[in-house]
Short mmCIF file of C-alpha atoms in Angstrom, two decimals:
data_model
loop_
_atom_site.label_atom_id
_atom_site.label_comp_id
_atom_site.label_asym_id
_atom_site.label_seq_id
_atom_site.Cartn_x
_atom_site.Cartn_y
_atom_site.Cartn_z
CA MET A 1 10.81 -114.71 -105.39
CA THR A 2 13.03 -112.76 -107.42
CA GLY A 3 12.26 -111.76 -110.88
CA LEU A 4 14.28 -110.37 -113.70
CA LEU A 5 13.19 -107.13 -115.43
CA VAL A 6 14.95 -106.16 -118.96
CA VAL A 7 14.22 -102.50 -119.38
CA ASP A 8 13.72 -101.15 -123.11
CA ALA A 9 16.17 -103.90 -124.85
CA GLN A 10 15.40 -102.26 -128.05
CA ARG A 11 17.30 -102.14 -131.24
CA GLY A 12 16.88 -98.46 -131.52
CA LEU A 13 18.38 -98.03 -127.99
CA PHE A 14 21.24 -100.30 -128.44
CA GLU A 15 22.18 -98.18 -131.60
CA MET A 16 22.80 -95.26 -129.23
CA ILE A 17 25.58 -97.10 -127.55
CA HIS A 18 29.16 -97.41 -128.97
CA ASP A 19 29.91 -100.99 -129.41
CA PRO A 20 26.82 -102.56 -128.08
CA ALA A 21 27.80 -106.01 -128.52
CA PRO A 22 29.36 -106.46 -125.00
CA LYS A 23 26.47 -105.32 -123.59
CA VAL A 24 24.07 -107.59 -125.71
CA ALA A 25 26.19 -110.48 -124.63
CA ALA A 26 25.98 -109.65 -121.11
CA MET A 27 22.63 -109.05 -121.16
CA ARG A 28 22.12 -112.36 -123.02
CA ASP A 29 24.19 -114.17 -120.75
CA LEU A 30 21.84 -112.86 -117.69
CA LEU A 31 18.90 -113.91 -119.29
CA GLU A 32 20.06 -117.55 -119.98
CA ARG A 33 20.95 -117.52 -116.13
CA ALA A 34 17.75 -116.32 -115.24
CA ARG A 35 16.03 -118.91 -117.42
CA THR A 36 17.91 -121.65 -116.25
CA GLY A 37 17.53 -120.95 -112.70
CA ARG A 38 13.52 -120.52 -113.20
CA ILE A 39 13.33 -117.06 -112.28
CA PRO A 40 10.64 -115.03 -114.04
CA VAL A 41 11.46 -112.45 -116.68
CA PHE A 42 9.94 -109.63 -117.51
CA PHE A 43 10.51 -107.13 -120.55
CA THR A 44 9.43 -103.45 -120.94
CA GLN A 45 9.36 -101.91 -124.48
CA ASP A 46 9.29 -98.01 -124.90
CA LEU A 47 6.36 -96.92 -127.38
CA ASP A 48 8.47 -93.73 -127.87
CA VAL A 49 11.44 -95.68 -129.57
CA GLY A 50 10.78 -95.74 -133.50
CA GLU A 51 7.75 -96.04 -135.10
CA PRO A 52 5.21 -99.10 -134.70
CA GLY A 53 6.46 -102.29 -136.39
CA SER A 54 9.86 -100.67 -137.03
CA GLU A 55 13.24 -102.44 -136.24
CA ALA A 56 13.98 -99.73 -134.00
CA ARG A 57 11.19 -100.61 -131.68
CA ALA A 58 11.78 -104.32 -131.75
CA ILE A 59 13.59 -106.00 -128.88
CA HIS A 60 17.07 -107.09 -129.79
CA PRO A 61 16.92 -110.51 -131.64
CA GLU A 62 19.56 -111.86 -129.42
CA LEU A 63 17.27 -110.99 -126.26
CA THR A 64 13.91 -112.13 -127.37
CA PRO A 65 11.32 -112.84 -125.06
CA LEU A 66 10.51 -116.58 -124.73
CA LYS A 67 6.90 -117.95 -124.67
CA GLY A 68 5.31 -117.05 -121.63
CA GLU A 69 7.54 -114.01 -120.69
CA THR A 70 6.00 -110.89 -120.17
CA VAL A 71 6.35 -107.76 -122.23
CA ILE A 72 4.95 -104.49 -121.05
CA GLN A 73 4.61 -101.84 -123.42
CA LYS A 74 4.92 -98.41 -121.77
CA GLY A 75 4.59 -94.76 -122.76
CA ALA A 76 6.36 -93.24 -120.07
CA ALA A 77 9.63 -93.69 -118.21
CA ASP A 78 8.35 -95.06 -115.07
CA ALA A 79 7.22 -99.20 -116.21
CA PHE A 80 4.80 -99.27 -113.32
CA HIS A 81 2.77 -95.94 -114.23
CA GLY A 82 -0.25 -97.02 -116.54
CA THR A 83 0.70 -100.34 -117.23
CA GLN A 84 -0.13 -103.90 -115.63
CA LEU A 85 3.76 -104.55 -114.24
CA GLU A 86 3.15 -104.66 -110.67
CA ALA A 87 -0.24 -107.21 -111.18
CA PHE A 88 2.01 -109.21 -113.54
CA LEU A 89 5.07 -109.43 -110.67
CA LYS A 90 2.44 -110.21 -108.07
CA ALA A 91 0.80 -112.78 -109.94
CA ARG A 92 4.09 -114.66 -110.46
CA GLY A 93 4.73 -114.51 -106.60
CA VAL A 94 7.86 -111.84 -107.42
CA THR A 95 8.66 -110.04 -104.20
CA ARG A 96 11.99 -108.52 -105.25
CA VAL A 97 12.91 -107.59 -108.98
CA GLY A 98 16.59 -107.42 -110.53
CA VAL A 99 16.95 -104.85 -113.29
CA CYS A 100 18.84 -104.71 -116.48
CA VAL A 101 19.18 -101.66 -118.58
CA ALA A 102 20.05 -101.59 -122.07
CA ASN A 103 21.41 -98.25 -122.34
CA PRO A 104 23.06 -96.67 -119.53
CA ARG A 105 21.51 -93.16 -120.21
CA LEU A 106 18.22 -94.70 -119.41
CA ARG A 107 19.25 -94.95 -115.44
CA PHE A 108 16.85 -91.95 -114.95
CA CYS A 109 13.86 -94.44 -115.45
CA LEU A 110 14.97 -96.34 -112.26
CA ARG A 111 14.81 -93.10 -110.60
CA ARG A 112 11.41 -92.37 -111.82
CA TRP A 113 10.32 -95.85 -110.41
CA GLU A 114 11.11 -95.17 -106.64
CA PRO A 115 7.76 -93.56 -105.88
CA SER A 116 5.68 -96.32 -107.86
CA ILE A 117 7.56 -99.42 -106.66
CA GLY A 118 6.00 -100.26 -103.76
CA GLY A 119 7.17 -103.42 -102.08
CA PHE A 120 9.55 -104.55 -104.58
#
């Protein structure tokens, strides 16, 4: 089964993008299609963005996780390192992961995952 991983869709990271509205709309559309297709959705939240409880750290309100969707809080670029992401994916039967990234500058996160992605 394929799952969707939404990487760091936080307000503070969208603020770094010139004209973030089209990116938010595209991610919202992808989320809606995944949810309609009953594809499991997982989010990561970078703990280095903003202060605890701040608007910057919060996931963008148009991309808010629904009840039952997993949010992995991470302290490193690699969402698999030091988190339960792999266990959550396996528990939902996910064997392939589609990834969407809020800020194009975060592509380095994906490269950092390569050693820890395992069978995904």
